[in-house]
Each structure stands twice: as structure tokens, then as C-alpha cells.
Tab-separated table of C-alpha atoms in Angstrom:
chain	number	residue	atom	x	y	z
H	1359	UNK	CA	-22.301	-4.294	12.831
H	1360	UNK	CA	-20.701	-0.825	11.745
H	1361	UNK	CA	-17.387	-1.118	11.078
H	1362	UNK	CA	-14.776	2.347	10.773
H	1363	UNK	CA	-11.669	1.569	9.041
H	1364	UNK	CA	-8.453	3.324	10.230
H	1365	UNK	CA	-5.884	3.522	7.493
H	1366	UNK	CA	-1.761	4.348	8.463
H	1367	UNK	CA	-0.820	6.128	5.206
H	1368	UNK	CA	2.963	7.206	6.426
H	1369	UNK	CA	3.993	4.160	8.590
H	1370	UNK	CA	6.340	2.610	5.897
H	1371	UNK	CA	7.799	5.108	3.695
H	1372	UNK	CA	11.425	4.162	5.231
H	1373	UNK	CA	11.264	0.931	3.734
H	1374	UNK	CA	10.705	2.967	0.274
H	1375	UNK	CA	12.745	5.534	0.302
H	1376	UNK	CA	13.591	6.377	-3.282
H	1377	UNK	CA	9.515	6.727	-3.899
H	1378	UNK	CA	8.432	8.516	-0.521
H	1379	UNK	CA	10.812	11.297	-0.300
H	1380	UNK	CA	7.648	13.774	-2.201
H	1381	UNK	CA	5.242	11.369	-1.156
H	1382	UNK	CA	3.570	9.081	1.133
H	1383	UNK	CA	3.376	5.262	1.083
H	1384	UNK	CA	-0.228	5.441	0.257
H	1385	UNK	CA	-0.017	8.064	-2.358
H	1386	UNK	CA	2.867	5.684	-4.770
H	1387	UNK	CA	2.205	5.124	-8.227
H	1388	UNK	CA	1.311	1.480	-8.692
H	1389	UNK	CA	0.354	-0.512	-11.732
H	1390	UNK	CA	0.420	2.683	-14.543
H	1391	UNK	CA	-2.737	4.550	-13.399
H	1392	UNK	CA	-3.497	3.526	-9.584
H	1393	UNK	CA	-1.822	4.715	-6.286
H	1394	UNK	CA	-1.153	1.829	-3.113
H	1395	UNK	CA	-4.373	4.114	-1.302
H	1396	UNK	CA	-6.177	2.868	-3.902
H	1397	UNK	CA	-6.493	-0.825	-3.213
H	1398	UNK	CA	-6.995	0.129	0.823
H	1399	UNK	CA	-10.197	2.183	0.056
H	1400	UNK	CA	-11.408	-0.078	-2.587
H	1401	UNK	CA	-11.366	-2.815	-0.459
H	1402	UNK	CA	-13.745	-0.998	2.173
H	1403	UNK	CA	-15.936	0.193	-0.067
H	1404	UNK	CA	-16.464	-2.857	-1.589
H	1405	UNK	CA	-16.640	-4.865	2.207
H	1406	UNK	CA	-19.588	-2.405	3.023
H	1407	UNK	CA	-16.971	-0.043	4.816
H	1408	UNK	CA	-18.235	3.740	4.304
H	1409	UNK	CA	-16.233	5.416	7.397
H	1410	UNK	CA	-12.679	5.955	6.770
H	1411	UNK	CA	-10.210	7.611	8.284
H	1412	UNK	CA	-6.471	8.000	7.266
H	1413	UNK	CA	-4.086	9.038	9.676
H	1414	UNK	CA	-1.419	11.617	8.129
H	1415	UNK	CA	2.061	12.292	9.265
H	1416	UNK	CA	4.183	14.271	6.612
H	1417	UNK	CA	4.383	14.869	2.449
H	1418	UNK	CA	1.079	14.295	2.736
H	1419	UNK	CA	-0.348	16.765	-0.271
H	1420	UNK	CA	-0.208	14.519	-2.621
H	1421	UNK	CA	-2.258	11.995	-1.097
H	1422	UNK	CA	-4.957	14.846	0.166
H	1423	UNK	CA	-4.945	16.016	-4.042
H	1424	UNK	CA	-5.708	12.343	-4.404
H	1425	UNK	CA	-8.207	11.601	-2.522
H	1426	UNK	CA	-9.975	14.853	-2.576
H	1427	UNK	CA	-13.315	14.324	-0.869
H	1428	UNK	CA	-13.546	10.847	-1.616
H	1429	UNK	CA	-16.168	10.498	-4.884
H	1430	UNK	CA	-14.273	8.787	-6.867
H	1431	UNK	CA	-14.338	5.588	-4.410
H	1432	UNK	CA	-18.438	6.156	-3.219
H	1433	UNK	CA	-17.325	8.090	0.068
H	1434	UNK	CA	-18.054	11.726	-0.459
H	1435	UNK	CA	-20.866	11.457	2.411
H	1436	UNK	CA	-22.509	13.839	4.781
H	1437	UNK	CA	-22.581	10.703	7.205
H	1438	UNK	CA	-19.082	8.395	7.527
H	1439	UNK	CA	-17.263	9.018	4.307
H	1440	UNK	CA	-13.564	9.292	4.148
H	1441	UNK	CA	-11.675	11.973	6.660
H	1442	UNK	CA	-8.152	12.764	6.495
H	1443	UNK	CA	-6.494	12.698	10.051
H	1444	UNK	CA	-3.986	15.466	9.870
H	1445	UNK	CA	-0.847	15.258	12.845
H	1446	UNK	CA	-1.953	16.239	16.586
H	1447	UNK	CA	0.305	16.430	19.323
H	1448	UNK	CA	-0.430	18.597	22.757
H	1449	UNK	CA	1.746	21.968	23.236
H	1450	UNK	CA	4.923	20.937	24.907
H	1451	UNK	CA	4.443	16.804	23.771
H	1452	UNK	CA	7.501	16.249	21.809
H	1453	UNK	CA	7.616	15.253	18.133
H	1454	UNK	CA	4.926	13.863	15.962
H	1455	UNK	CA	4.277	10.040	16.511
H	1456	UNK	CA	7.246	7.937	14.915
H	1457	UNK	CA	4.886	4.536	15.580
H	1458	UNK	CA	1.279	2.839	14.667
H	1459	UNK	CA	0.786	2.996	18.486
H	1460	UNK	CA	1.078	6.247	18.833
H	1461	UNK	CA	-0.251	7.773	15.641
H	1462	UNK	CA	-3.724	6.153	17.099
H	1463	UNK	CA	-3.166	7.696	20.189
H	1464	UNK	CA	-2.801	11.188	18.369
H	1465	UNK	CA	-6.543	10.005	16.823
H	1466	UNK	CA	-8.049	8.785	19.840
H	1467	UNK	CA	-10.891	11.874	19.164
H	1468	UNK	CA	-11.977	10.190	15.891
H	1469	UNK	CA	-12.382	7.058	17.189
H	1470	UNK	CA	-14.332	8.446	20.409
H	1471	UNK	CA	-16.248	10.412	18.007
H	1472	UNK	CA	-17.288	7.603	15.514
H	1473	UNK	CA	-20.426	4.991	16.598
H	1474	UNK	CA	-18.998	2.276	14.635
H	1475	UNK	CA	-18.984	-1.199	16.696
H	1476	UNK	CA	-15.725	-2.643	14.947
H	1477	UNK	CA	-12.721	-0.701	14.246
H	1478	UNK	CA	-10.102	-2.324	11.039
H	1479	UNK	CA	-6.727	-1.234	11.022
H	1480	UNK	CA	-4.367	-1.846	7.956
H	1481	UNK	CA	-1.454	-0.120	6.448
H	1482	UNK	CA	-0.672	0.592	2.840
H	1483	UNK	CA	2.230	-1.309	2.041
H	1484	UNK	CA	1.144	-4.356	0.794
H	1485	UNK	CA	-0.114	-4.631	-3.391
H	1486	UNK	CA	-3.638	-6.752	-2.654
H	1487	UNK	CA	-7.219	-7.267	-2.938
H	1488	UNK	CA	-8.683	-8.263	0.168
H	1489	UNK	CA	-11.949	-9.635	0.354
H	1490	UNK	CA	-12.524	-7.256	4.227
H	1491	UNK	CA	-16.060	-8.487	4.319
H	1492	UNK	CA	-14.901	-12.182	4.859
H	1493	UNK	CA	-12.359	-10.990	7.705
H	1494	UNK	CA	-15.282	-8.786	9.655
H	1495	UNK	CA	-17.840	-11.931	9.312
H	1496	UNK	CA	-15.051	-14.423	10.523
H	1497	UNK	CA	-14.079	-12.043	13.233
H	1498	UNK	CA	-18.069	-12.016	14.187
H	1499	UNK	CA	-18.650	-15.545	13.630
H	1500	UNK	CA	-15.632	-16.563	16.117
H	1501	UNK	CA	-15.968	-14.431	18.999
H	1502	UNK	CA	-12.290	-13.208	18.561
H	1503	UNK	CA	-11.589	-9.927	20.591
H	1504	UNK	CA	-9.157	-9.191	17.634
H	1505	UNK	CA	-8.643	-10.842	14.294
H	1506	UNK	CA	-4.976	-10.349	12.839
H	1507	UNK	CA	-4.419	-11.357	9.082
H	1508	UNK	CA	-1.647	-13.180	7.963
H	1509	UNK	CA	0.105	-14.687	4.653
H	1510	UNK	CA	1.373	-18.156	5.575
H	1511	UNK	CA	5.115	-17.882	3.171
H	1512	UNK	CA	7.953	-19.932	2.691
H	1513	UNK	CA	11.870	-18.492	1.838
H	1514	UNK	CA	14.773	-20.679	1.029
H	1515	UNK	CA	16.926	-18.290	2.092
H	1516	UNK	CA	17.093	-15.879	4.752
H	1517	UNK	CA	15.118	-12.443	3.898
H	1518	UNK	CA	15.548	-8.898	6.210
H	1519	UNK	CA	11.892	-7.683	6.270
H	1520	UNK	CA	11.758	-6.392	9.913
H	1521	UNK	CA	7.914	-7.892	10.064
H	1522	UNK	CA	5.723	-9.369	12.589
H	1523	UNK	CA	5.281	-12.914	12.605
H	1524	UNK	CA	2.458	-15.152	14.496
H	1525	UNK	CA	2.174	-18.370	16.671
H	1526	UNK	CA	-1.339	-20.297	16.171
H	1527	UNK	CA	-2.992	-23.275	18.032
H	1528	UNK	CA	-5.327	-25.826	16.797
H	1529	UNK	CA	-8.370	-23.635	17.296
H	1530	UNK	CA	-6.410	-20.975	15.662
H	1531	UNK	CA	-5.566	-18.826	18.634
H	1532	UNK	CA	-2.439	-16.620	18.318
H	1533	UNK	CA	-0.576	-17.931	21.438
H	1534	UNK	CA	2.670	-15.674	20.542
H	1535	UNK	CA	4.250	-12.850	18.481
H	1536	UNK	CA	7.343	-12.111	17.286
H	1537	UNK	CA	9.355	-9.637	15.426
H	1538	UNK	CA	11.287	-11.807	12.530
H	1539	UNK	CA	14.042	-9.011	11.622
H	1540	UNK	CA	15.526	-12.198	9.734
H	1541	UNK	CA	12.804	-14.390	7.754
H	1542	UNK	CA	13.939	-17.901	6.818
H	1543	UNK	CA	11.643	-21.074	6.712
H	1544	UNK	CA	7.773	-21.191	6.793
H	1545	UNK	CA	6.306	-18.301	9.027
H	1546	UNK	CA	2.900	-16.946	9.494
H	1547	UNK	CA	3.531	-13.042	8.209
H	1548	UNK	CA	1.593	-10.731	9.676
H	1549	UNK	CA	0.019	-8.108	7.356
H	1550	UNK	CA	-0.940	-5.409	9.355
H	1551	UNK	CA	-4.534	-5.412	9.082
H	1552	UNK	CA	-6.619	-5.451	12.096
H	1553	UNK	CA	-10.415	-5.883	13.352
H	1554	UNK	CA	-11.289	-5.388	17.250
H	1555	UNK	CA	-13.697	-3.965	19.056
H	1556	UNK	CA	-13.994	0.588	18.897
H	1557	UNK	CA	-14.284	0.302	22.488
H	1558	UNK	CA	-11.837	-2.300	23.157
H	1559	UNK	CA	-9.394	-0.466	21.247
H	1560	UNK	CA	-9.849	2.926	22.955
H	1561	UNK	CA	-9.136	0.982	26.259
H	1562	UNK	CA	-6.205	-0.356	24.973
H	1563	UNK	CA	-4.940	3.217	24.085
H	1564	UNK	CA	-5.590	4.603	26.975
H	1565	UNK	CA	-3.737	1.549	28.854
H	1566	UNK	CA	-0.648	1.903	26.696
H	1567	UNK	CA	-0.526	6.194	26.623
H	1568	UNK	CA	-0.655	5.112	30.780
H	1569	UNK	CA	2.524	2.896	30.256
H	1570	UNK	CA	4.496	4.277	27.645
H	1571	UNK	CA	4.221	1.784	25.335
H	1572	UNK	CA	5.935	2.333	22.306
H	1573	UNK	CA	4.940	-0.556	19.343
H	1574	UNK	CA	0.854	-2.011	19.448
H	1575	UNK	CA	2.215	-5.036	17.556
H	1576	UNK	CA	5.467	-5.533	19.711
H	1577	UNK	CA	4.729	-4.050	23.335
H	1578	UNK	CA	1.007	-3.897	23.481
H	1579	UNK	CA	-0.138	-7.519	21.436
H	1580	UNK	CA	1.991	-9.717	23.399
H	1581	UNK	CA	0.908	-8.298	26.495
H	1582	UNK	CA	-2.793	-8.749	25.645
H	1583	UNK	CA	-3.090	-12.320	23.773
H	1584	UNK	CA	-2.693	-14.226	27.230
H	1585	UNK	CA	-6.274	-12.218	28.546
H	1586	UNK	CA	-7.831	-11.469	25.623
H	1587	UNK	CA	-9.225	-13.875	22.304
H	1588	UNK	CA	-6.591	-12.645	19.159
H	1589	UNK	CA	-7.283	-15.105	16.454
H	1590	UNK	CA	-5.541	-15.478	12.996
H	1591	UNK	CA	-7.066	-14.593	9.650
H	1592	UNK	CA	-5.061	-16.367	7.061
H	1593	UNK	CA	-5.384	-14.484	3.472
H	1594	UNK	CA	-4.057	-16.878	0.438
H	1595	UNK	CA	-3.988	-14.509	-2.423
H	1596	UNK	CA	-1.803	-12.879	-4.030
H	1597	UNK	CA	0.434	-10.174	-1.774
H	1598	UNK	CA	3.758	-7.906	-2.739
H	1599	UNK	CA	5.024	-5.792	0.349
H	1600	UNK	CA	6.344	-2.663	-1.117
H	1601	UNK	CA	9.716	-3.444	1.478
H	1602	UNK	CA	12.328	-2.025	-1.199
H	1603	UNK	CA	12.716	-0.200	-4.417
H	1604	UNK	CA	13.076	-4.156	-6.394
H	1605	UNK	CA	10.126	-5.047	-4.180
H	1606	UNK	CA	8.408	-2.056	-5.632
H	1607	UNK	CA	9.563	-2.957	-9.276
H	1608	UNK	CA	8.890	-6.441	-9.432
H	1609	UNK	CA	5.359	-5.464	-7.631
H	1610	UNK	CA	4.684	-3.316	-11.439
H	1611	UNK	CA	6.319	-6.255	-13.127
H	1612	UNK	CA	4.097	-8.395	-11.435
H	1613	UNK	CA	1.109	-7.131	-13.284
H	1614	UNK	CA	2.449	-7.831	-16.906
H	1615	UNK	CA	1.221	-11.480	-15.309
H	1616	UNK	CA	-2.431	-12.473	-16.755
H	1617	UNK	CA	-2.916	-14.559	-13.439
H	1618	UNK	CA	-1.982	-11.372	-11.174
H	1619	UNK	CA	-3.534	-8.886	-13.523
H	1620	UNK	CA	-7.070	-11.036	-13.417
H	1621	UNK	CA	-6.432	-11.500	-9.479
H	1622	UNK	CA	-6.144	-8.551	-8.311
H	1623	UNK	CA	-8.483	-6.493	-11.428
H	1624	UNK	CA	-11.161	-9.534	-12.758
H	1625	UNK	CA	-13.056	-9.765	-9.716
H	1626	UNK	CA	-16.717	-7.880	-10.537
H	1627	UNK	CA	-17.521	-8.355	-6.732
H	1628	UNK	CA	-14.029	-6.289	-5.679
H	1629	UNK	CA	-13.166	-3.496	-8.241
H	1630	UNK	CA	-10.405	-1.338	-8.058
H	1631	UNK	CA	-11.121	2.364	-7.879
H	1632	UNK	CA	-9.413	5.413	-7.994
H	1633	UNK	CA	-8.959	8.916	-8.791
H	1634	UNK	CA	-10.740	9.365	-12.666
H	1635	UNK	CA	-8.217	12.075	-14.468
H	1636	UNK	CA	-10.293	12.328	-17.959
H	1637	UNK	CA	-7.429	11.698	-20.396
H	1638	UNK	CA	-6.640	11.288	-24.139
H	1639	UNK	CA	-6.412	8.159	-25.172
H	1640	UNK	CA	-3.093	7.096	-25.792
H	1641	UNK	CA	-1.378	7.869	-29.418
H	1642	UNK	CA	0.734	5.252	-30.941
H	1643	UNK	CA	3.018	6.627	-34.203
H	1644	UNK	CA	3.909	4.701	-37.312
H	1645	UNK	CA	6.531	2.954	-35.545
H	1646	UNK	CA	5.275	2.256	-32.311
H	1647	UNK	CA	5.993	-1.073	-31.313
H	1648	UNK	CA	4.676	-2.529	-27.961
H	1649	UNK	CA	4.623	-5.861	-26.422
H	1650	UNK	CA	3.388	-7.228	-23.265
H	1651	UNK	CA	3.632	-3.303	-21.206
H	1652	UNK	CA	0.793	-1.904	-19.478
H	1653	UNK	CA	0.206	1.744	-20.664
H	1654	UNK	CA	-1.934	4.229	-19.159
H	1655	UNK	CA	-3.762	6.805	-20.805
H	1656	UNK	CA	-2.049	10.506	-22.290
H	1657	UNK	CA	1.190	8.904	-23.274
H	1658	UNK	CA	2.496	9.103	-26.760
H	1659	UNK	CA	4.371	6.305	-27.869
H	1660	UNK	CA	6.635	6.489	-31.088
H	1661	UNK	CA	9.278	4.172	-30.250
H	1662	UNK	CA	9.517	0.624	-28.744
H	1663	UNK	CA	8.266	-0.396	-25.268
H	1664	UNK	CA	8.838	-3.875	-24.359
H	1665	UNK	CA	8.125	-5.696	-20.570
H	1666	UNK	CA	6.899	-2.065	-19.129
H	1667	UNK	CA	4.179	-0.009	-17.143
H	1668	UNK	CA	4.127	3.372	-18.376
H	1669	UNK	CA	2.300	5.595	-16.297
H	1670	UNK	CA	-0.228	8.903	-17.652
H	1671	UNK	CA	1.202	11.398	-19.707
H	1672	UNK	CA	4.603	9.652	-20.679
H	1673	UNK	CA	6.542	10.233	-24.116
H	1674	UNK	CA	8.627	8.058	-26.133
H	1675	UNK	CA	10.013	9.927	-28.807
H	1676	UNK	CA	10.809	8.056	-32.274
H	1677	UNK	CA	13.897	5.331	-31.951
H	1678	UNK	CA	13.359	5.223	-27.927
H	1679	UNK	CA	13.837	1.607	-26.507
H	1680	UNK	CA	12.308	0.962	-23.246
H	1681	UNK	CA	12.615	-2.811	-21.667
H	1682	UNK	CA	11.529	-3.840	-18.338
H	1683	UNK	CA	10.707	-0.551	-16.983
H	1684	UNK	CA	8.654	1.629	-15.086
H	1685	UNK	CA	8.159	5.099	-15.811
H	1686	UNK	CA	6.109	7.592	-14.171
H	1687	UNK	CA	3.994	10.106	-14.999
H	1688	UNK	CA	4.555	13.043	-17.430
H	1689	UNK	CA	8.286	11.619	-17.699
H	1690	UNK	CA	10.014	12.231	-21.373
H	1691	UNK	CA	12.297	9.314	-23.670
H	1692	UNK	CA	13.787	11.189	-26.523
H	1693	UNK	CA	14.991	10.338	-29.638
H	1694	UNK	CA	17.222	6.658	-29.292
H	1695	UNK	CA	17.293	6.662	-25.981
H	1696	UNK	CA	17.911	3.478	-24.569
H	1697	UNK	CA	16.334	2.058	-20.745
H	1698	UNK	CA	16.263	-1.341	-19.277
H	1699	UNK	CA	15.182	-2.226	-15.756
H	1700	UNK	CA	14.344	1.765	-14.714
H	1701	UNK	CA	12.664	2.957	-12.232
H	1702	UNK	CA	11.584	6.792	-13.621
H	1703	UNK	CA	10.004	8.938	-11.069
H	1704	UNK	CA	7.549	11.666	-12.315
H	1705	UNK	CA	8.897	14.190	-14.863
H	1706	UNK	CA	12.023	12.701	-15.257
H	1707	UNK	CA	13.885	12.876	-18.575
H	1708	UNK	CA	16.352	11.171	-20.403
H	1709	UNK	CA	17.767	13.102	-23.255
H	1710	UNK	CA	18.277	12.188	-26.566
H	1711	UNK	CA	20.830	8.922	-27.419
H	1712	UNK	CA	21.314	8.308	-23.641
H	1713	UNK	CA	21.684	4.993	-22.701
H	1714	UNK	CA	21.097	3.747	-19.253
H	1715	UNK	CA	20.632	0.556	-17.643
H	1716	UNK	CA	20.191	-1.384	-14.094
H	1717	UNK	CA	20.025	-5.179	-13.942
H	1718	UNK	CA	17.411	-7.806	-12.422
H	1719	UNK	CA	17.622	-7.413	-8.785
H	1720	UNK	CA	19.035	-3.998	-9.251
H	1721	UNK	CA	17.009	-1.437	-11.081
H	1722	UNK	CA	18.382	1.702	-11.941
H	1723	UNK	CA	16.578	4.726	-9.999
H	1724	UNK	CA	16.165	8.068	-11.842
H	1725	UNK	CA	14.571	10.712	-9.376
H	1726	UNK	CA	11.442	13.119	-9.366
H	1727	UNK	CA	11.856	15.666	-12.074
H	1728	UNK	CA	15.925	14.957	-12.842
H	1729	UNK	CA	17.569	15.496	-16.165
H	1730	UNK	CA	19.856	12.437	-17.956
């Protein structure tokens, strides 16, 4: 079976923020040379997916710059490829969607349009790699009307994520949904990724635009799992929801891990594309001194980076300390300047003998193109 996937590049940049106010979701740095877009479209490609389309809201230039027509992940095609879904509302129809449910009503055309069998729906919030093919097959293989993945986690204490949570039967069924604003306990987490039917899926649209519905994963998915087959998809790999800026941070830190690093990059079967940039290699001075940091390439490094992802382009000038840190690209460390648990958006600079700091838990946020 053909199978389009349907990617929702905007629908999570208020849980971010500090890193979405220039950019979407999809379109965040991750992991010194990738963006969160990244790991969505490599999974496709790699599942046999070669029709994408991303629905757009706002700030979405940089993601278009990064995509571009879609080479650098096999989808520059004259049939399928990838598509970017720009905004569409009707003259006199209000505001631009604010929800999954209606951003897919907005691109009801491309769906119409496409002859795809299967339509897969997932977000790009969450740092993974996803074996899709497995969740298509399964979804096949069971006769499920939809398949919803989950993560099966436990918490100690009570966690805010405002996520969607599921209810399963022996055979697997989901028998109920519900929205955990509070997380505590064990709890089947859904992730946001979808497989059901094109057709199915245009009904459903239709059916909700009719009613008003507002939410597909609050309104429309509890009113459907008592007449239709929604079965659950459990993923046990490794997973980071970007819900924060320390989720973000420890999601970077999280790759310093040999484990992580191998689980998410080792795989031969499920490689991790994106956008090729051509640059220098990296130039380490004299004094250089770096342990256990991931650094891209462009950067020049003269001082001491310790627990860090450094992203292209970045300099550390001569006496700079950086510690458990993640700077962006093009960003500057002068002479004895001293960071430890940063976050440095792009372009950023701290000046020369400046010492600044956060804590664990707390990183310390310097902004898109700001001066300390």
C-alpha cells in the first residue's frame, strides 16, 4: 500500500518558546548539525515513505530554506516528493487554524489530491528514530482502522505535559482517551503519530468541519473508538519530547550518551539525513582542549569545551571555558569567557571575561543574535 505522510511542523512551538519565537518546532537545532524535521523525514524515507507533506502555520522561512526541494533526504521527485503546505483559510473564515484538527481541515485538497491508500500523521516534537515501516505493516497486519503510537512511561512524581494518554484491552484495542494535563504513575503516552485510512480520514474531516469540532485527539478520537478499530502501537526506544527549554537541553545532553548517540545514529537500516552545508572542517588551536562535546563542522575552537554540543560555525576564542552547554550556530566566546549550562541561540555573543551561568534544571537562555 501507498502511504502519504502528513507532518504538523508548528503545532508545538508554545511548549518551546525561547527556541520558536524565529522559528518553527520542526526547523530547531538539535544535536550540533541536525534540525527536529530532520528525524520526521528521515524516518519516511527510510519506511519507503516518498509523499510528504508539511503543513505550515507561521515563521516558517526557516524551515522552507531547510528543506528546499527536498534532495538532501531522496524526495526531490516529479511524482510524491516532499510539498510544503502553506496556511489556507476561505475569505471571511476567521484566523488561521490554532489546532491539528483544523490545520488538516485547511489541507483537505492535498489529501483529496494524493492516491496514497494510508495516510501517517506525526508531529515534530519528539527527539526519535522510528522504525514507520513496522507501524504501517502492524497497522496492515491487524485490520486496525487507525493505529496510534505510544511510549508506555513511568514518573515518580507528578509531571505537567498537557499530553494524550491511552486505555488498551487485551487484544490491544484503545477502549479510551484522555488528556493527562498532570502525569503521575505508569501511563500509555501518546506520541502523536498516526496511520488510518486517506479516505477514512477525509470522512472524518468532513464529519468534524460539520460539527465544529475543535481537537482530533480530544473531540474527534473519543467519539470514534466505540465504532471504529483504533489500536495501540507501542514504540520502546528511546524518546525526548521537546516540552520545555530543560527538556530541550537535556534532549542535546542526551546525545553526549554512547547508548543514545548509537540509538538514534548506528542504525545502517535508519540513517539520519539532513540538509548537507559543505563546511570546513573544524580548527582546533594549540590549546584547545575538548572532552566528551559533540562539535559540528566550521567552528574554531581555541579554548576549553567540556560536556557540550556546539553547533556550525561557532568560536571559542583562546582562555574561553564552556561546560555543559549548547551553543548555536555562528555564535562567538571571546577571550576568558566563562559558560556553564547555556542555552546560546544563533549569533549570540558573549564578550570577552564575561562570566555567566544557569544550573541543572535551570539553564541559562541567551537569545537569537544578543550581545553579553
Amino acid at each position: 500500500m501507498r502511504v502519504m505522510g502528513l507532518v504538523f511542523s508548528n503545532i508545538h512551538d508554545q511548549s518551546l518558546p525561547e527556541m520558536t519565537r524565529w522559528r518553527t518546532i520542526a526547523s530547531v537545532p538539535i544535536a550540533s548539525r541536525y534540525r527536529m524535521v530532520d528525524f520526521v523525514l528521515s524516518n519516511m524515507v527510510n519506511s519507503g515513505i516518498m509523499e510528504v507533506g508539511i503543513i505550515t502555520k507561521t515563521k516558517y522561512n526557516s524551515l522552507m530554506k531547510h528543506v528546499g526541494s527536498g534532495r538532501d533526504w531522496d524526495l526531490d521527485r516529479k511524482h510524491g516528493g516532499v510539498s510544503i503546505i502553506s496556511p489556507y483559510v476561505e475569505a471571511g473564515s476567521g484566523a488561521l487554524y490554532t489546532n491539528r484538527l483544523e490545520a488538516m481541515i485547511n489541507s483537505i485538497g492535498s489529501l483529496e489530491s494524493s492516491s496514497s491508500d494510508l495516510v501517517l500523521l506525526t508531529d515534530c516534537d519528539i527527539l526519535a528514530n522510528i522504525p514507520l515501516k513496522d507501524i504501517v505493516e502492524r497497522h496492515i497486519e491487524s485490520g486496525a482502522d487507525v493505529t496510534a503510537v505510544f511510549k508506555r512511561m513511568t514518573f515518580d512524581t507528578p509531571k505537567h505535559m498537557g499530553r494524550i494518554g491511552f486505555e488498551l484491552d487485551g487484544d490491544n484495542r484503545v477502549v479510551n482517551v484522555t488528556n493527562l494535563k498532570e502525569i503521575s504513575g505508569t501511563n500509555n503516552i501518546s506520541m502523536n503519530i498516526w496511520v488510518l485510512n486517506r479516505t477514512l480520514l477525509i470522512n472524518i474531516l468532513r464529519e468534524s468541519s460539520t460539527y465544529g469540532f475543535r481537537s482530533f485527539s480530544k473531540d474527534v478520537l473519543p467519539r470514534q473508538i466505540k465504532r471504529i478499530n483504533v489500536k495501540g502501537y507501542e514504540f520502546n526506544g528511546y524518546t525526548k519530547a521537546l516540552t520545555d527549554l530543560n527538556q530541550y537541553f537535556e534532549a542535546n545532553m542526551d546525545v553526549l550518551k554512547p547508548d543514545i548517540r548509537r540509538e538514534l545514529f548506528g542504525n545502517v537500516d535508519y540513517p539520519v539525513y539532513t540538509k548537507v552545508k559543505d563546511s570546513a572542517p573544524t580548527k582546533y588551536g594549540d590549546k584547545a582542549q575538548v572532552k566528551n562535546s559533540l562539535i559540528s563542522d566550521g567552528c574554531i575552537i581555541e579554548g576549553t569545551v567540556e560536556n557540550s554540543v556546539l553547533f556550525r560555525g561557532v568560536r571559542v576564542d583562546e582562555g574561553a571555558v564552556i561546560k555543559n552547554s549548547v551553543i548555536l550556530n555562528d555564535s562567538i566566546i571571546e577571550n576568558n569567557a566563562s559558560m556553564d549550562y547555556i542555552i546560546m541561540d544563533k549569533r549570540a555573543i558573549a564578550r570577552r571575561n564575561r562570566v555567566i551561568a544557569g544550573c541543572e534544571g535551570h539553564p541559562f537562555f541567551i537569545g537569537r543574535d544578543e550581545v553579553l
